[in-house]
mmCIF file of N, CA and C in Angstrom:
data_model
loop_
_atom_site.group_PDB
_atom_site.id
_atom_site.type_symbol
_atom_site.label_atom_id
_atom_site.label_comp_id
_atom_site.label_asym_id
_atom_site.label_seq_id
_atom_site.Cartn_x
_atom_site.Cartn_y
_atom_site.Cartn_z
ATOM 1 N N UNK A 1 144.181 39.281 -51.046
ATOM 2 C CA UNK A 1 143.922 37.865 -50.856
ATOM 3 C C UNK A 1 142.698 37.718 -49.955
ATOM 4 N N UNK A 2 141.697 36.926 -50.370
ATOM 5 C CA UNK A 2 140.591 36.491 -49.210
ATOM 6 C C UNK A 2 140.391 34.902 -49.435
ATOM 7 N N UNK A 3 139.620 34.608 -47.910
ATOM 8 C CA UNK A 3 139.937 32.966 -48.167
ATOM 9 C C UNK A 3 138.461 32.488 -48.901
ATOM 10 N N UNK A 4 138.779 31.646 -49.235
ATOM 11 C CA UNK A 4 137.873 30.334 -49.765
ATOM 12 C C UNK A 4 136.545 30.348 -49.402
ATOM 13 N N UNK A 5 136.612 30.518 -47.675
ATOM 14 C CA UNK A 5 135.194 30.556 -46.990
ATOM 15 C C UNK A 5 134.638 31.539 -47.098
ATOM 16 N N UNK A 6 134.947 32.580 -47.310
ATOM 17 C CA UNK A 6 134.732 34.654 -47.580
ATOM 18 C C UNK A 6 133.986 35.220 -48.751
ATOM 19 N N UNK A 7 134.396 33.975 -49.902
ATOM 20 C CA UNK A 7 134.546 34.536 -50.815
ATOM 21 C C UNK A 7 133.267 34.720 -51.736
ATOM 22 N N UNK A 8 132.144 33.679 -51.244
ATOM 23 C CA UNK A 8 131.006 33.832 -51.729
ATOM 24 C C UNK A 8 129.680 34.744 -51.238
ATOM 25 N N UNK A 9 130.392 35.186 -50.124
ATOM 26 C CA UNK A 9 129.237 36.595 -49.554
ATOM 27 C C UNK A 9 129.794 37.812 -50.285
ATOM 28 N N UNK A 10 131.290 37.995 -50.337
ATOM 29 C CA UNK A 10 131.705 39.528 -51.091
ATOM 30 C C UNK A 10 131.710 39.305 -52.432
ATOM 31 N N UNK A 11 131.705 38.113 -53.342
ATOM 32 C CA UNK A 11 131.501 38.128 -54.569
ATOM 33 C C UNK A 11 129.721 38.475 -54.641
ATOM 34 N N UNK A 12 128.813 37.990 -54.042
ATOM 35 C CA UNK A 12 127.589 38.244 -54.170
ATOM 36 C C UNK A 12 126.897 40.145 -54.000
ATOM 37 N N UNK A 13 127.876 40.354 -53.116
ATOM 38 C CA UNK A 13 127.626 42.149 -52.886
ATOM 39 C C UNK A 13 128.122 42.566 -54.081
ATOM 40 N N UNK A 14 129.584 42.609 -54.586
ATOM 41 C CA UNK A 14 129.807 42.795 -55.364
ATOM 42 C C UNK A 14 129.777 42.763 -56.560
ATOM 43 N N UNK A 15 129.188 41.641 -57.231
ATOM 44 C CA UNK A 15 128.036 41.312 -58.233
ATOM 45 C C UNK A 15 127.000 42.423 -58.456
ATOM 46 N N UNK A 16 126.330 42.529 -57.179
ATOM 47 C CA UNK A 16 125.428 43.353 -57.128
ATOM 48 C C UNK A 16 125.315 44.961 -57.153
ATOM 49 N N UNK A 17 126.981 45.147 -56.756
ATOM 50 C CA UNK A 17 126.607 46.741 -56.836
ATOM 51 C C UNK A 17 127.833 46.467 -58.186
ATOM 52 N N UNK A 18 128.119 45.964 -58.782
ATOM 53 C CA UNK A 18 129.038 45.946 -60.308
ATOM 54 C C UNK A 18 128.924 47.050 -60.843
ATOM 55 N N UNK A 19 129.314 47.881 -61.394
ATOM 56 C CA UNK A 19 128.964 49.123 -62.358
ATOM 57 C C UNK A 19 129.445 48.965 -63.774
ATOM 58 N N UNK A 20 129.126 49.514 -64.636
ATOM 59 C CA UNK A 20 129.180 49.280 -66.086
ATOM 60 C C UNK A 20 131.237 49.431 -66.455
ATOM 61 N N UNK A 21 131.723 48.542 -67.693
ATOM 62 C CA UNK A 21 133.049 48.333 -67.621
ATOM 63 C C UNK A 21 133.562 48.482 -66.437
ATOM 64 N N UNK A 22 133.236 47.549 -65.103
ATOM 65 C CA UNK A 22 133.645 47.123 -64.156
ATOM 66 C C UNK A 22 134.021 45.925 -64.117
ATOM 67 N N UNK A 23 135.203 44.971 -63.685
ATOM 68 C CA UNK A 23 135.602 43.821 -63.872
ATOM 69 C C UNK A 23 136.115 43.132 -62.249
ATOM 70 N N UNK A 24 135.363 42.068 -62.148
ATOM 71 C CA UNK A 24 136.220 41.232 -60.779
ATOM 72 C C UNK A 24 136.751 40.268 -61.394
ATOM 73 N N UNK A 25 138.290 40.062 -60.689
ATOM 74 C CA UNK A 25 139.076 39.221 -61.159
ATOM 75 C C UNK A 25 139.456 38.479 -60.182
ATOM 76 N N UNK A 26 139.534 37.214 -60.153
ATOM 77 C CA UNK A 26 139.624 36.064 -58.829
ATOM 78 C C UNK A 26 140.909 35.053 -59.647
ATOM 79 N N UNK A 27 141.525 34.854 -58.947
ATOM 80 C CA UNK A 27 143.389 34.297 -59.511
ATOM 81 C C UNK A 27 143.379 33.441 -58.407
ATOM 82 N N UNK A 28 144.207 32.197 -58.430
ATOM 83 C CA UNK A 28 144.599 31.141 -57.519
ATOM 84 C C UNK A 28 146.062 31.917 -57.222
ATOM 85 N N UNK A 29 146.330 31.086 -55.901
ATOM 86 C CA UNK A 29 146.947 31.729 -55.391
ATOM 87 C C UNK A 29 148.399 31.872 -56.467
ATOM 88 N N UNK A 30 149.001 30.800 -57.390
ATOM 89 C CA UNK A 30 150.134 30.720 -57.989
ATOM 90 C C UNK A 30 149.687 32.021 -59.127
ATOM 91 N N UNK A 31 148.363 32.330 -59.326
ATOM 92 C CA UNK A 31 147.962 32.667 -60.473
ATOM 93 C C UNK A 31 148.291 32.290 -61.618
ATOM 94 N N UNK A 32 148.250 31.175 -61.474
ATOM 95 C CA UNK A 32 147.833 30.128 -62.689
ATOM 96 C C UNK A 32 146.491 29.939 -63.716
ATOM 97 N N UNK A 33 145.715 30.124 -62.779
ATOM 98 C CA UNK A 33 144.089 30.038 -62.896
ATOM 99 C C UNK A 33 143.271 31.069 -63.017
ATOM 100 N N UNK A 34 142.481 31.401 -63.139
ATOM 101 C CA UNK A 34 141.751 32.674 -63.072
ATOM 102 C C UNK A 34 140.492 32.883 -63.627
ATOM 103 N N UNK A 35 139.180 33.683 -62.809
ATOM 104 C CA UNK A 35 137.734 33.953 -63.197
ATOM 105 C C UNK A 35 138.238 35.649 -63.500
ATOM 106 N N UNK A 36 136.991 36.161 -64.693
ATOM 107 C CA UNK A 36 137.450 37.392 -64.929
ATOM 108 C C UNK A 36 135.630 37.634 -65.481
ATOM 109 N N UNK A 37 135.336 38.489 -64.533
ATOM 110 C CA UNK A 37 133.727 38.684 -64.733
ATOM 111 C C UNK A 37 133.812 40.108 -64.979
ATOM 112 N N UNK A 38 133.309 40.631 -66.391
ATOM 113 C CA UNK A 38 133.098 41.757 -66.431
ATOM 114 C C UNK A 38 131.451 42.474 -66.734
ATOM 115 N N UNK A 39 131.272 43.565 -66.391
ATOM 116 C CA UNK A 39 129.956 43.521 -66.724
ATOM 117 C C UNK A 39 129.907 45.198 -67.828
ATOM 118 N N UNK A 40 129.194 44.249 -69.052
ATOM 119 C CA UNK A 40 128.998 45.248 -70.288
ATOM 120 C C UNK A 40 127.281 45.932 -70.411
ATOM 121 N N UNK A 41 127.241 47.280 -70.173
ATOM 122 C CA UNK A 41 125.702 47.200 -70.292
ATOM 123 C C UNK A 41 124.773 46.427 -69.103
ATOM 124 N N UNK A 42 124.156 45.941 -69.549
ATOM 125 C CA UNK A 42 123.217 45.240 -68.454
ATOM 126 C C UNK A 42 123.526 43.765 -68.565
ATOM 127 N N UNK A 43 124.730 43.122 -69.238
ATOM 128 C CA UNK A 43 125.522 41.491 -69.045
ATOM 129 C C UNK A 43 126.662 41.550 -68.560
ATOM 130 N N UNK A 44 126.495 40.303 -68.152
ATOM 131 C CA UNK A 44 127.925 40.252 -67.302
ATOM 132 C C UNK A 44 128.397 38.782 -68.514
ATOM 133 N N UNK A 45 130.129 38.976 -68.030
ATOM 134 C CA UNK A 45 131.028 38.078 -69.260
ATOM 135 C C UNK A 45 131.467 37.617 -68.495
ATOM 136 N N UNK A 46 131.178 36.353 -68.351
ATOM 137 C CA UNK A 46 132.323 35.276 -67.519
ATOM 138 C C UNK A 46 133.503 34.860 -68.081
ATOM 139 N N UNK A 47 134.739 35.131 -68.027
ATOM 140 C CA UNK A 47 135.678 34.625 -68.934
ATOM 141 C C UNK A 47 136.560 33.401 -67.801
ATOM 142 N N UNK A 48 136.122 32.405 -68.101
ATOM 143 C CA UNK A 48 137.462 31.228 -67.267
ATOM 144 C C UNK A 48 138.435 30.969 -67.695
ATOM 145 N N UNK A 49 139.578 31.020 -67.296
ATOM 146 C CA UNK A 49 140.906 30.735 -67.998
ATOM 147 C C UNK A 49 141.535 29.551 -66.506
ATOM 148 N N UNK A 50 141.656 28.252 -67.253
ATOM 149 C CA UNK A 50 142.413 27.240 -66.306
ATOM 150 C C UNK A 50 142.489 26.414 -66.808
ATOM 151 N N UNK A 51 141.427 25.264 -66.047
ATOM 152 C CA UNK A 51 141.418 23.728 -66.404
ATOM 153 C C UNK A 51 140.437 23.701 -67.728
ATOM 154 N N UNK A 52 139.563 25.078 -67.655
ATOM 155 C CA UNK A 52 138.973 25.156 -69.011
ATOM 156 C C UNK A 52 138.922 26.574 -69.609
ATOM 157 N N UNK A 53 138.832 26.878 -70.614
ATOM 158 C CA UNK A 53 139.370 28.062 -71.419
ATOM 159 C C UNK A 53 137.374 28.801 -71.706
ATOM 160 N N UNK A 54 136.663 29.324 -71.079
ATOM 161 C CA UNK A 54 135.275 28.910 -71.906
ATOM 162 C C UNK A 54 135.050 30.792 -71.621
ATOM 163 N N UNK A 55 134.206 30.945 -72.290
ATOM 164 C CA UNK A 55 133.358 32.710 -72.021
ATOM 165 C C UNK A 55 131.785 32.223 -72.214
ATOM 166 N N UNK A 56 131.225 32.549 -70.302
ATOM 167 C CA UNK A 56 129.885 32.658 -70.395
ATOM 168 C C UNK A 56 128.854 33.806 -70.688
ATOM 169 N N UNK A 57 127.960 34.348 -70.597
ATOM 170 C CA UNK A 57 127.450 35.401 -71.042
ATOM 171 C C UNK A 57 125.872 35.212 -70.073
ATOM 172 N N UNK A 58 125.648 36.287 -69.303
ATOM 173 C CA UNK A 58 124.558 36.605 -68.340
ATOM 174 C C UNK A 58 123.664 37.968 -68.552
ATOM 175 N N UNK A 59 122.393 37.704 -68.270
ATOM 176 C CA UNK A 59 121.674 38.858 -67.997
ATOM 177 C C UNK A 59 121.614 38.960 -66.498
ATOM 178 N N UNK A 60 121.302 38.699 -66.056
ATOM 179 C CA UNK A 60 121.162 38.673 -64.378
ATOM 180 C C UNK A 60 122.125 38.109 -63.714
ATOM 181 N N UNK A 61 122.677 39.226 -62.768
ATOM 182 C CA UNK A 61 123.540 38.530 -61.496
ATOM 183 C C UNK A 61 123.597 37.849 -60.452
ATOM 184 N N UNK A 62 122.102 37.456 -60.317
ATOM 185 C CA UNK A 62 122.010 36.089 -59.753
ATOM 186 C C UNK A 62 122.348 35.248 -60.453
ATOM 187 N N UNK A 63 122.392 34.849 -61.364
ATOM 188 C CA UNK A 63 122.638 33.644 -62.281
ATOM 189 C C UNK A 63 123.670 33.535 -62.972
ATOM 190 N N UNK A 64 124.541 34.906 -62.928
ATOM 191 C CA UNK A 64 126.031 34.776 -63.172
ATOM 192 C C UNK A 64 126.588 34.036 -61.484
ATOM 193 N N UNK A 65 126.125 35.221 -60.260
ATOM 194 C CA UNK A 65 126.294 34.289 -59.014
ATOM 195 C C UNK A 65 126.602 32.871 -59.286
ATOM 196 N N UNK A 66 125.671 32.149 -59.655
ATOM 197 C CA UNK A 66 125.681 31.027 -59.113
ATOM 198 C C UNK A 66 126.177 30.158 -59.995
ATOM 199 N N UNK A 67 126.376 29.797 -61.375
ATOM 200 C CA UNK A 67 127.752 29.608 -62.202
ATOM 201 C C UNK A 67 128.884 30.146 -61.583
ATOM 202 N N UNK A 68 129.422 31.480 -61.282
ATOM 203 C CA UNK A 68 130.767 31.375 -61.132
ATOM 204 C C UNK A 68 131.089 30.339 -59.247
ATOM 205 N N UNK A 69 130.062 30.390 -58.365
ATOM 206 C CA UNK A 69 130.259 29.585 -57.865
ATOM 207 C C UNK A 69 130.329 28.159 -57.887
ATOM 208 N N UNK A 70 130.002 28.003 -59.013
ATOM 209 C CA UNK A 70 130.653 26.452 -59.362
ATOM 210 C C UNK A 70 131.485 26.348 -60.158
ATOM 211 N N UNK A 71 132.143 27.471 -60.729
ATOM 212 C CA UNK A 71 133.447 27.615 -61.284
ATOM 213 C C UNK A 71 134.430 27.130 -60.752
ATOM 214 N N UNK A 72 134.193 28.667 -59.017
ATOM 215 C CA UNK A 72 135.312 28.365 -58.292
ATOM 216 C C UNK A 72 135.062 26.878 -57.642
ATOM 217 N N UNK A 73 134.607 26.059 -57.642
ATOM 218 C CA UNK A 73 134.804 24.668 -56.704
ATOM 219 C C UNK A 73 135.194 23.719 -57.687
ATOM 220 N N UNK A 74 135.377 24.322 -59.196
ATOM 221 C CA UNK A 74 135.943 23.427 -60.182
ATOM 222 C C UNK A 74 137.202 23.960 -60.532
ATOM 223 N N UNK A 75 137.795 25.107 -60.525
ATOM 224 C CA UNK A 75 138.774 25.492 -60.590
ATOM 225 C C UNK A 75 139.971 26.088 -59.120
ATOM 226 N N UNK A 76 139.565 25.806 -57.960
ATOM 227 C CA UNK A 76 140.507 26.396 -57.007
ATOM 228 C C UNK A 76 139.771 24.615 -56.034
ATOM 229 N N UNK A 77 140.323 23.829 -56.348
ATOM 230 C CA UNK A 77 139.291 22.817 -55.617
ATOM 231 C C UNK A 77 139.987 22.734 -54.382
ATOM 232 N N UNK A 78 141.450 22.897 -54.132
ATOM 233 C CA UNK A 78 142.076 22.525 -53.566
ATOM 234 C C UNK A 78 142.549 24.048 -52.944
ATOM 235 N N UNK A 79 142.442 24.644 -52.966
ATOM 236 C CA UNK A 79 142.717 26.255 -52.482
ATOM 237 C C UNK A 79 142.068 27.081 -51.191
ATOM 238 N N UNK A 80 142.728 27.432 -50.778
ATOM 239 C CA UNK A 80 142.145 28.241 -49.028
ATOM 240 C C UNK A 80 142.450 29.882 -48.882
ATOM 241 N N UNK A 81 143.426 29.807 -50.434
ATOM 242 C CA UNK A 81 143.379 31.595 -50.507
ATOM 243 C C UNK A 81 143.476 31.585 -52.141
ATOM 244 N N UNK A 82 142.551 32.796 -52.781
ATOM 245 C CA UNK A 82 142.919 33.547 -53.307
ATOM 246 C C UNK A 82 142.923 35.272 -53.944
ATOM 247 N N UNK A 83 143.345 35.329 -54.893
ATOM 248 C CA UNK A 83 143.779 36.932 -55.017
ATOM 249 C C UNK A 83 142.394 37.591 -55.846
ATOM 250 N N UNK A 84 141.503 38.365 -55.267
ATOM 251 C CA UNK A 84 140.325 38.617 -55.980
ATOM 252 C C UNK A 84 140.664 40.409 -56.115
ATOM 253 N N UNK A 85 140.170 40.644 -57.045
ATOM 254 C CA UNK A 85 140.353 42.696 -57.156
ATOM 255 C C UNK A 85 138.994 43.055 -58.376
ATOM 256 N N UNK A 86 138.806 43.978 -58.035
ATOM 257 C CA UNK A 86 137.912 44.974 -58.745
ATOM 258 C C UNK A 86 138.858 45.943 -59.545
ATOM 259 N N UNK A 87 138.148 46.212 -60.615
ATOM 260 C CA UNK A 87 139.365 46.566 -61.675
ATOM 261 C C UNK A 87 138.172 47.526 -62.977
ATOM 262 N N UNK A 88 138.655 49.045 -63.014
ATOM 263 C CA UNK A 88 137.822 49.195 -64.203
ATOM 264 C C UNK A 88 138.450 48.902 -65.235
ATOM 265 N N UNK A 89 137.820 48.722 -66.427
ATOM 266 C CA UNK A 89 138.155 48.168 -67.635
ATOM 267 C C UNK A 89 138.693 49.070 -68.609
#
């Protein structure tokens, strides 16, 4: 579990050192909700599963960055913890 305020400096490292079929997965706390960023090759796959069902698709992890940070303020709006893990695929 990390909080809310945390979560956009270690998602940004971690973005960055990502390694190939590597996946971060970020869950509300009920795990109801959930971001699932994996990175294939040199793209990363945004998959959202919540208030909206959608799969984005990135070359650069700055710019996956900064979509999934407006993910999370559309999907955990109301949230102060949740469950994030690194996961190979």
């Amino acid at each position: 579990m990390i909080g809310i305020n945390k979560i956009n400096l270690k998602l940004k490292i971690d973005l960055e050192n990502l390694k190939n079929n590597e996946s971060i997965i970020i869950k509300s706390y009920k795990k109801d909700r959930a971001i699932d960023i994996k990175k294939n090759s040199d793209k990363f796959e945004v998959n959202e599963n919540g208030f909206k069902n959608v799969i984005y698709t990135f070359d650069d992890y700055k710019l996956c960055y900064k979509e999934v940070v407006k993910i999370i303020k559309y999907e955990f709006p109301n949230s102060s913890m949740l469950w994030y893990s690194i996961r190979n695929s």
